[in-house]
PDB file of C-alpha atoms in Angstrom:
ATOM      1  CA  MET M 185       0.384  -0.095   0.502  1.00  0.00           C
ATOM      2  CA  ARG M 186       1.867   3.552  -0.843  1.00  0.00           C
ATOM      3  CA  VAL M 187       0.641   6.593   1.215  1.00  0.00           C
ATOM      4  CA  LYS M 188      -1.390   9.478  -1.202  1.00  0.00           C
ATOM      5  CA  ALA M 189       0.295  13.140  -1.079  1.00  0.00           C
ATOM      6  CA  LEU M 190      -1.842  15.647   1.206  1.00  0.00           C
ATOM      7  CA  GLU M 191      -1.146  18.960   1.902  1.00  0.00           C
ATOM      8  CA  LEU M 192      -1.137  18.804   5.766  1.00  0.00           C
ATOM      9  CA  ASP M 193      -4.425  19.619   8.067  1.00  0.00           C
ATOM     10  CA  LEU M 194      -3.614  20.192  11.672  1.00  0.00           C
ATOM     11  CA  ARG M 195      -7.210  19.641  13.674  1.00  0.00           C
ATOM     12  CA  GLU M 196      -7.725  18.747  17.395  1.00  0.00           C
ATOM     13  CA  LYS M 197      -9.909  16.027  17.960  1.00  0.00           C
ATOM     14  CA  LYS M 198     -11.058  14.345  21.753  1.00  0.00           C
ATOM     15  CA  SER M 199      -9.845  10.274  21.550  1.00  0.00           C
ATOM     16  CA  LEU M 200      -8.746   8.306  23.967  1.00  0.00           C
ATOM     17  CA  THR M 201      -6.793   4.779  24.070  1.00  0.00           C
ATOM     18  CA  LYS M 202      -7.209   2.056  26.464  1.00  0.00           C
ATOM     19  CA  THR M 203      -3.851  -0.597  26.354  1.00  0.00           C
ATOM     20  CA  CYS M 204      -2.872  -3.741  27.510  1.00  0.00           C
ATOM     21  CA  LYS M 205       0.151  -4.999  27.071  1.00  0.00           C
ATOM     22  CA  GLN M 206      -0.609  -8.615  28.071  1.00  0.00           C
ATOM     23  CA  HIS M 207      -3.683 -11.012  26.749  1.00  0.00           C
ATOM     24  CA  ILE M 208      -3.422 -14.625  25.925  1.00  0.00           C
ATOM     25  CA  LEU M 209      -5.461 -15.909  22.992  1.00  0.00           C
ATOM     26  CA  SER M 210      -5.758 -19.613  21.943  1.00  0.00           C
ATOM     27  CA  ASP M 211      -8.464 -20.060  19.587  1.00  0.00           C
ATOM     28  CA  PHE M 212     -10.547 -17.227  17.159  1.00  0.00           C
ATOM     29  CA  PRO M 213     -13.494 -17.754  19.320  1.00  0.00           C
ATOM     30  CA  SER M 214     -11.031 -16.405  22.026  1.00  0.00           C
ATOM     31  CA  LEU M 215      -9.543 -13.777  19.625  1.00  0.00           C
ATOM     32  CA  GLU M 216     -14.033 -12.738  18.922  1.00  0.00           C
ATOM     33  CA  ASP M 217     -14.850 -12.947  22.215  1.00  0.00           C
ATOM     34  CA  LEU M 218     -12.639  -9.972  23.034  1.00  0.00           C
ATOM     35  CA  ALA M 219     -13.074  -7.943  19.802  1.00  0.00           C
ATOM     36  CA  HIS M 220     -17.008  -8.810  21.287  1.00  0.00           C
ATOM     37  CA  ASP M 221     -16.018  -6.631  24.735  1.00  0.00           C
ATOM     38  CA  LYS M 222     -13.587  -3.707  23.378  1.00  0.00           C
ATOM     39  CA  PHE M 223     -15.205  -2.976  20.514  1.00  0.00           C
ATOM     40  CA  GLY M 224     -18.341  -4.598  19.678  1.00  0.00           C
ATOM     41  CA  GLU M 225     -19.981  -2.301  16.801  1.00  0.00           C
ATOM     42  CA  VAL M 226     -19.574  -2.840  13.507  1.00  0.00           C
ATOM     43  CA  GLY M 227     -16.866  -2.401  10.866  1.00  0.00           C
ATOM     44  CA  PHE M 228     -14.224  -3.828   9.061  1.00  0.00           C
ATOM     45  CA  CYS M 229     -10.979  -5.872  10.189  1.00  0.00           C
ATOM     46  CA  ILE M 230      -7.673  -6.343   7.896  1.00  0.00           C
ATOM     47  CA  PHE M 231      -4.822  -9.231   9.140  1.00  0.00           C
ATOM     48  CA  TYR M 232      -1.358  -8.955   8.978  1.00  0.00           C
ATOM     49  CA  LEU M 233      -1.229 -13.092   8.532  1.00  0.00           C
ATOM     50  CA  ASP M 234       2.558 -14.641   8.381  1.00  0.00           C
ATOM     51  CA  ASP M 235       2.066 -15.240   4.896  1.00  0.00           C
ATOM     52  CA  LYS M 236      -0.154 -12.454   3.540  1.00  0.00           C
ATOM     53  CA  VAL M 237      -2.483  -9.991   4.104  1.00  0.00           C
ATOM     54  CA  LEU M 238      -6.626 -10.328   4.947  1.00  0.00           C
ATOM     55  CA  PHE M 239      -9.188  -7.837   5.288  1.00  0.00           C
ATOM     56  CA  GLY M 240     -13.248  -8.945   6.465  1.00  0.00           C
ATOM     57  CA  ARG M 241     -16.279  -7.452   8.030  1.00  0.00           C
ATOM     58  CA  TYR M 242     -17.377  -7.087  11.387  1.00  0.00           C
ATOM     59  CA  ASP M 243     -20.688  -7.163  12.714  1.00  0.00           C
ATOM     60  CA  GLY M 244     -20.626  -6.431  15.690  1.00  0.00           C
ATOM     61  CA  THR M 245     -19.856 -10.671  17.305  1.00  0.00           C
ATOM     62  CA  SER M 246     -18.193 -12.783  14.423  1.00  0.00           C
ATOM     63  CA  PHE M 247     -15.614 -11.358  11.870  1.00  0.00           C
ATOM     64  CA  LEU M 248     -17.031 -12.254   7.954  1.00  0.00           C
ATOM     65  CA  PHE M 249     -14.278 -13.382   5.709  1.00  0.00           C
ATOM     66  CA  TYR M 250     -14.409 -14.130   1.812  1.00  0.00           C
ATOM     67  CA  LYS M 251     -14.779 -18.596   2.028  1.00  0.00           C
ATOM     68  CA  LYS M 252     -15.871 -18.008   5.483  1.00  0.00           C
ATOM     69  CA  TYR M 253     -12.407 -17.719   5.164  1.00  0.00           C
ATOM     70  CA  LEU M 254     -10.924 -18.576  10.042  1.00  0.00           C
ATOM     71  CA  PRO M 255      -6.994 -17.362  10.163  1.00  0.00           C
ATOM     72  CA  LYS M 256      -5.490 -19.293  13.070  1.00  0.00           C
ATOM     73  CA  PRO M 257      -4.123 -16.722  16.214  1.00  0.00           C
ATOM     74  CA  LYS M 258      -0.065 -17.965  16.370  1.00  0.00           C
ATOM     75  CA  HIS M 259      -0.108 -16.737  12.435  1.00  0.00           C
ATOM     76  CA  ILE M 260      -1.822 -13.038  13.323  1.00  0.00           C
ATOM     77  CA  GLN M 261       1.338 -10.701  13.633  1.00  0.00           C
ATOM     78  CA  LYS M 262      -1.288  -7.625  13.707  1.00  0.00           C
ATOM     79  CA  MET M 263      -5.299  -6.554  13.041  1.00  0.00           C
ATOM     80  CA  ARG M 264      -6.752  -3.609  13.167  1.00  0.00           C
ATOM     81  CA  LEU M 265     -10.738  -3.664  13.696  1.00  0.00           C
ATOM     82  CA  PHE M 266     -11.939   0.205  12.889  1.00  0.00           C
ATOM     83  CA  ASN M 267     -14.770   1.833  11.921  1.00  0.00           C
ATOM     84  CA  GLN M 268     -15.241   5.905  11.889  1.00  0.00           C
ATOM     85  CA  ASN M 269     -15.542   6.472  15.356  1.00  0.00           C
ATOM     86  CA  LYS M 270     -12.984   3.793  16.931  1.00  0.00           C
ATOM     87  CA  GLU M 271     -10.326   0.847  16.381  1.00  0.00           C
ATOM     88  CA  LEU M 272      -9.099  -1.754  17.702  1.00  0.00           C
ATOM     89  CA  LEU M 273      -5.310  -2.618  17.234  1.00  0.00           C
ATOM     90  CA  LEU M 274      -4.062  -6.113  18.017  1.00  0.00           C
ATOM     91  CA  TRP M 275      -0.529  -7.556  17.949  1.00  0.00           C
ATOM     92  CA  ARG M 276       1.623 -10.176  18.947  1.00  0.00           C
ATOM     93  CA  LYS M 277       4.240 -11.312  21.368  1.00  0.00           C
ATOM     94  CA  ARG M 278       5.249 -14.171  21.702  1.00  0.00           C
ATOM     95  CA  TRP M 279       2.967 -17.589  20.278  1.00  0.00           C
ATOM     96  CA  ASN M 280       3.789 -20.596  23.303  1.00  0.00           C
ATOM     97  CA  GLY M 281       2.891 -23.659  21.445  1.00  0.00           C
ATOM     98  CA  HIS M 282      -0.664 -24.053  22.087  1.00  0.00           C
ATOM     99  CA  SER M 283      -1.568 -19.782  22.619  1.00  0.00           C
ATOM    100  CA  GLY M 284      -0.419 -16.774  22.173  1.00  0.00           C
ATOM    101  CA  ASN M 285       0.638 -12.974  24.089  1.00  0.00           C
ATOM    102  CA  PHE M 286      -0.794 -10.728  22.463  1.00  0.00           C
ATOM    103  CA  ALA M 287      -1.077  -7.125  23.274  1.00  0.00           C
ATOM    104  CA  PHE M 288      -3.225  -4.420  22.261  1.00  0.00           C
ATOM    105  CA  ARG M 289      -4.701  -0.955  22.060  1.00  0.00           C
ATOM    106  CA  LEU M 290      -8.281   0.322  21.690  1.00  0.00           C
ATOM    107  CA  ARG M 291      -8.624   4.317  20.809  1.00  0.00           C
ATOM    108  CA  VAL M 292     -12.015   5.693  21.004  1.00  0.00           C
ATOM    109  CA  ASP M 293     -12.953   9.274  19.442  1.00  0.00           C
ATOM    110  CA  GLU M 294     -15.033  11.569  20.089  1.00  0.00           C
ATOM    111  CA  GLU M 295     -14.308  10.772  23.825  1.00  0.00           C
ATOM    112  CA  GLY M 296     -11.407  11.604  26.367  1.00  0.00           C
ATOM    113  CA  ASP M 297      -8.942  14.938  25.858  1.00  0.00           C
ATOM    114  CA  ASN M 298      -8.580  17.265  22.544  1.00  0.00           C
ATOM    115  CA  THR M 299      -5.472  15.992  20.833  1.00  0.00           C
ATOM    116  CA  ASP M 300      -4.038  17.260  17.562  1.00  0.00           C
ATOM    117  CA  VAL M 301      -4.604  15.159  14.026  1.00  0.00           C
ATOM    118  CA  ILE M 302      -3.465  14.037  11.091  1.00  0.00           C
ATOM    119  CA  ASP M 303      -6.174  12.533   8.025  1.00  0.00           C
ATOM    120  CA  ALA M 304      -4.315  10.716   5.715  1.00  0.00           C
ATOM    121  CA  MET M 305      -5.287   8.586   2.249  1.00  0.00           C
ATOM    122  CA  GLN M 306      -2.881   5.397   1.971  1.00  0.00           C
ATOM    123  CA  LEU M 307      -4.137   3.994  -2.211  1.00  0.00           C
ATOM    124  CA  LEU M 308      -4.438   0.129  -1.794  1.00  0.00           C
ATOM    125  CA  TRP M 309      -2.966  -1.736  -4.626  1.00  0.00           C
ATOM    126  CA  GLY M 310      -5.139  -2.523  -7.960  1.00  0.00           C
ATOM    127  CA  THR M 311      -6.060  -1.379 -10.972  1.00  0.00           C
ATOM    128  CA  LYS M 312      -8.607  -4.241 -12.196  1.00  0.00           C
ATOM    129  CA  ALA M 313     -12.044  -5.263  -9.545  1.00  0.00           C
ATOM    130  CA  ASN M 314     -13.527  -7.848 -10.304  1.00  0.00           C
ATOM    131  CA  SER M 315     -16.436  -8.952  -7.843  1.00  0.00           C
ATOM    132  CA  LEU M 316     -16.704 -12.193  -6.537  1.00  0.00           C
ATOM    133  CA  ASP M 317     -20.249 -12.577  -4.276  1.00  0.00           C
ATOM    134  CA  GLU M 318     -22.545  -9.686  -2.939  1.00  0.00           C
ATOM    135  CA  ASN M 319     -20.061  -8.950  -0.452  1.00  0.00           C
ATOM    136  CA  PHE M 320     -16.445  -9.016  -1.687  1.00  0.00           C
ATOM    137  CA  THR M 321     -14.240  -7.685  -4.850  1.00  0.00           C
ATOM    138  CA  GLU M 322     -11.183  -8.585  -6.390  1.00  0.00           C
ATOM    139  CA  LEU M 323      -8.194  -6.032  -6.314  1.00  0.00           C
ATOM    140  CA  SER M 324      -5.506  -6.707  -8.729  1.00  0.00           C
ATOM    141  CA  GLU M 325      -2.798  -5.682 -11.268  1.00  0.00           C
ATOM    142  CA  LYS M 326      -0.811  -6.512 -13.866  1.00  0.00           C
ATOM    143  CA  ARG M 327       2.597  -6.896 -11.967  1.00  0.00           C
ATOM    144  CA  GLY M 328       0.459  -9.749  -9.995  1.00  0.00           C
ATOM    145  CA  MET M 329      -0.698  -8.566  -6.762  1.00  0.00           C
ATOM    146  CA  LYS M 330      -4.281  -9.131  -5.869  1.00  0.00           C
ATOM    147  CA  ILE M 331      -6.178  -8.719  -2.303  1.00  0.00           C
ATOM    148  CA  ILE M 332      -9.665  -9.738  -1.643  1.00  0.00           C
ATOM    149  CA  ILE M 333     -11.657  -6.649   0.043  1.00  0.00           C
ATOM    150  CA  PRO M 334     -15.571  -6.474   1.870  1.00  0.00           C
ATOM    151  CA  LEU M 335     -16.646  -4.361  -0.527  1.00  0.00           C
ATOM    152  CA  LYS M 336     -19.246  -4.801  -3.719  1.00  0.00           C
ATOM    153  CA  GLY M 337     -19.776  -2.172  -6.561  1.00  0.00           C
ATOM    154  CA  ILE M 338     -16.164  -1.265  -6.664  1.00  0.00           C
ATOM    155  CA  GLU M 339     -14.442   0.614  -9.869  1.00  0.00           C
ATOM    156  CA  VAL M 340     -11.162   0.728 -10.844  1.00  0.00           C
ATOM    157  CA  ASP M 341      -8.524   1.607 -13.377  1.00  0.00           C
ATOM    158  CA  ASP M 342      -4.693   2.806 -13.593  1.00  0.00           C
ATOM    159  CA  GLY M 343      -5.559   6.489 -13.719  1.00  0.00           C
ATOM    160  CA  GLU M 344      -7.235   8.508 -10.881  1.00  0.00           C
ATOM    161  CA  LYS M 345     -10.224   5.294  -9.995  1.00  0.00           C
ATOM    162  CA  ARG M 346      -8.391   4.410  -7.165  1.00  0.00           C
ATOM    163  CA  LEU M 347      -9.385   2.623  -3.711  1.00  0.00           C
ATOM    164  CA  PHE M 348      -7.971   4.380  -0.439  1.00  0.00           C
ATOM    165  CA  ILE M 349      -8.490   3.787   3.605  1.00  0.00           C
ATOM    166  CA  LEU M 350      -8.285   6.836   5.305  1.00  0.00           C
ATOM    167  CA  THR M 351      -5.524   6.880   8.453  1.00  0.00           C
ATOM    168  CA  ARG M 352      -6.037   9.097  11.109  1.00  0.00           C
ATOM    169  CA  ASN M 353      -2.720   9.591  12.903  1.00  0.00           C
ATOM    170  CA  TYR M 354      -2.454  11.261  16.365  1.00  0.00           C
ATOM    171  CA  ILE M 355       0.306  13.847  17.546  1.00  0.00           C
ATOM    172  CA  ASN M 356       2.134  14.159  20.695  1.00  0.00           C
ATOM    173  CA  TYR M 357       4.303  17.495  21.663  1.00  0.00           C
ATOM    174  CA  LYS M 358       7.626  17.132  23.916  1.00  0.00           C
ATOM    175  CA  THR M 359       9.850  19.958  25.443  1.00  0.00           C
ATOM    176  CA  ASP M 360      12.570  18.129  24.362  1.00  0.00           C
ATOM    177  CA  ASP M 361      15.039  16.139  21.931  1.00  0.00           C
ATOM    178  CA  SER M 362      12.635  13.022  22.098  1.00  0.00           C
ATOM    179  CA  ALA M 363       9.671  12.227  20.721  1.00  0.00           C
ATOM    180  CA  SER M 364       9.074   9.288  20.835  1.00  0.00           C
ATOM    181  CA  HIS M 365       6.623   6.233  19.257  1.00  0.00           C
ATOM    182  CA  GLU M 366       4.378   5.035  21.982  1.00  0.00           C
ATOM    183  CA  SER M 367       2.550   2.096  21.016  1.00  0.00           C
ATOM    184  CA  GLU M 368       2.912  -0.558  17.860  1.00  0.00           C
ATOM    185  CA  THR M 369       1.775   1.208  14.277  1.00  0.00           C
ATOM    186  CA  ASP M 370       2.417   1.160  10.117  1.00  0.00           C
ATOM    187  CA  SER M 371       5.170   2.867   9.092  1.00  0.00           C
ATOM    188  CA  CYS M 372       3.450   3.202   5.848  1.00  0.00           C
ATOM    189  CA  LEU M 373       0.677   5.577   7.836  1.00  0.00           C
ATOM    190  CA  LYS M 374       2.738   8.249   8.943  1.00  0.00           C
ATOM    191  CA  THR M 375       2.752  11.513   6.444  1.00  0.00           C
ATOM    192  CA  SER M 376       3.870  15.036   6.803  1.00  0.00           C
ATOM    193  CA  ALA M 377       5.784  17.434   4.840  1.00  0.00           C
ATOM    194  CA  THR M 378       7.769  14.162   3.916  1.00  0.00           C
ATOM    195  CA  PRO M 379       6.650  10.667   4.638  1.00  0.00           C
ATOM    196  CA  GLY M 380       8.112   9.472   8.168  1.00  0.00           C
ATOM    197  CA  ASP M 381       9.993  12.021   9.101  1.00  0.00           C
ATOM    198  CA  GLU M 382       9.419  13.956  12.578  1.00  0.00           C
ATOM    199  CA  MET M 383       8.291  17.705  12.512  1.00  0.00           C
ATOM    200  CA  SER M 384       9.606  19.810  14.897  1.00  0.00           C
ATOM    201  CA  LYS M 385       9.501  24.010  15.426  1.00  0.00           C
ATOM    202  CA  THR M 386      10.864  26.205  17.656  1.00  0.00           C
ATOM    203  CA  ASP M 387       9.497  27.302  20.909  1.00  0.00           C
ATOM    204  CA  ASP M 388       8.397  30.686  20.287  1.00  0.00           C
ATOM    205  CA  SER M 389       8.923  31.739  24.516  1.00  0.00           C
ATOM    206  CA  LYS M 390      12.018  32.624  26.589  1.00  0.00           C
ATOM    207  CA  THR M 391      12.883  29.496  28.985  1.00  0.00           C
ATOM    208  CA  ASP M 392      16.231  28.939  31.161  1.00  0.00           C
ATOM    209  CA  ASP M 393      16.744  25.695  29.091  1.00  0.00           C
ATOM    210  CA  PHE M 394      16.157  26.996  25.589  1.00  0.00           C
ATOM    211  CA  SER M 395      13.755  23.737  25.259  1.00  0.00           C
ATOM    212  CA  TYR M 396      11.631  23.585  21.555  1.00  0.00           C
ATOM    213  CA  MET M 397       8.846  21.288  21.307  1.00  0.00           C
ATOM    214  CA  GLN M 398       9.490  17.776  19.173  1.00  0.00           C
ATOM    215  CA  ALA M 399       6.044  17.210  17.266  1.00  0.00           C
ATOM    216  CA  SER M 400       5.698  13.151  16.394  1.00  0.00           C
ATOM    217  CA  TYR M 401       3.084  11.109  15.671  1.00  0.00           C
ATOM    218  CA  PHE M 402       2.449   8.707  18.488  1.00  0.00           C
ATOM    219  CA  ASP M 403      -0.570   6.717  17.255  1.00  0.00           C
ATOM    220  CA  SER M 404      -1.948   5.985  13.580  1.00  0.00           C
ATOM    221  CA  ARG M 405      -5.389   4.513  13.345  1.00  0.00           C
ATOM    222  CA  PHE M 406      -7.864   2.936  10.298  1.00  0.00           C
ATOM    223  CA  VAL M 407     -10.765   4.924   9.674  1.00  0.00           C
ATOM    224  CA  SER M 408     -13.067   3.838   6.005  1.00  0.00           C
ATOM    225  CA  PHE M 409     -12.489   3.155   2.736  1.00  0.00           C
ATOM    226  CA  THR M 410     -12.400   5.636   1.126  1.00  0.00           C
ATOM    227  CA  ASP M 411     -12.893   6.590  -3.071  1.00  0.00           C
ATOM    228  CA  LYS M 412     -10.378   9.311  -4.483  1.00  0.00           C
ATOM    229  CA  ASP M 413     -12.257  12.227  -3.397  1.00  0.00           C
ATOM    230  CA  GLY M 414     -12.829  10.736   0.910  1.00  0.00           C
ATOM    231  CA  LYS M 415     -16.060   9.398   0.068  1.00  0.00           C
ATOM    232  CA  LEU M 416     -16.529   6.925   2.708  1.00  0.00           C
ATOM    233  CA  LEU M 417     -16.803   3.883   1.701  1.00  0.00           C
ATOM    234  CA  GLY M 418     -19.063   0.359   2.882  1.00  0.00           C
ATOM    235  CA  TRP M 419     -21.423   2.000   5.704  1.00  0.00           C
TER     236      TRP M 419
END
């Protein structure tokens, strides 16, 4: 996936996070229990497996994938379950035989404290669309890349008609040199005047130690599939 260059549009939004550094999963039903307990709303999901990337839907209780495929937790490197208001991010720390040690972060917008955010559009691979059934479409390119997405009626080409994922990037400010990433994120989601670089600016106030404000993306989440004009799709 590639990031679409956008003019920076910094704005404030209420947002809060809840994190868990250790959660044991043994099978897929245990993952569905976690999703229902922490997320519990309709949304889309992306699973980053050891051998592929898997897109699906979530109905508030169960996941739906093409041909009812269910990934094994031991192969899950990371999962994003998201809608317009929240995202549950899960990542594998270690797999121990019959169960695994995972961590997760739940981010909920419109709650909590104000934070600065920047939205960006991440370009998905695919210049040709082929409808598979009433819920899924295959996107492909001449070079052989293919992904199956949980949308219907999608039209793409090798020009401007493409499919994107809207991402939201949350900004952290610190008064020293050490702006750090505080959670697991996808490196390809970061975007700035130079994608992936940090932004810094001088603190106008005079202080004894001449500290300055350092800004960095400390969290990113998926929001929705969109078209090139930013229209949200699938809701």
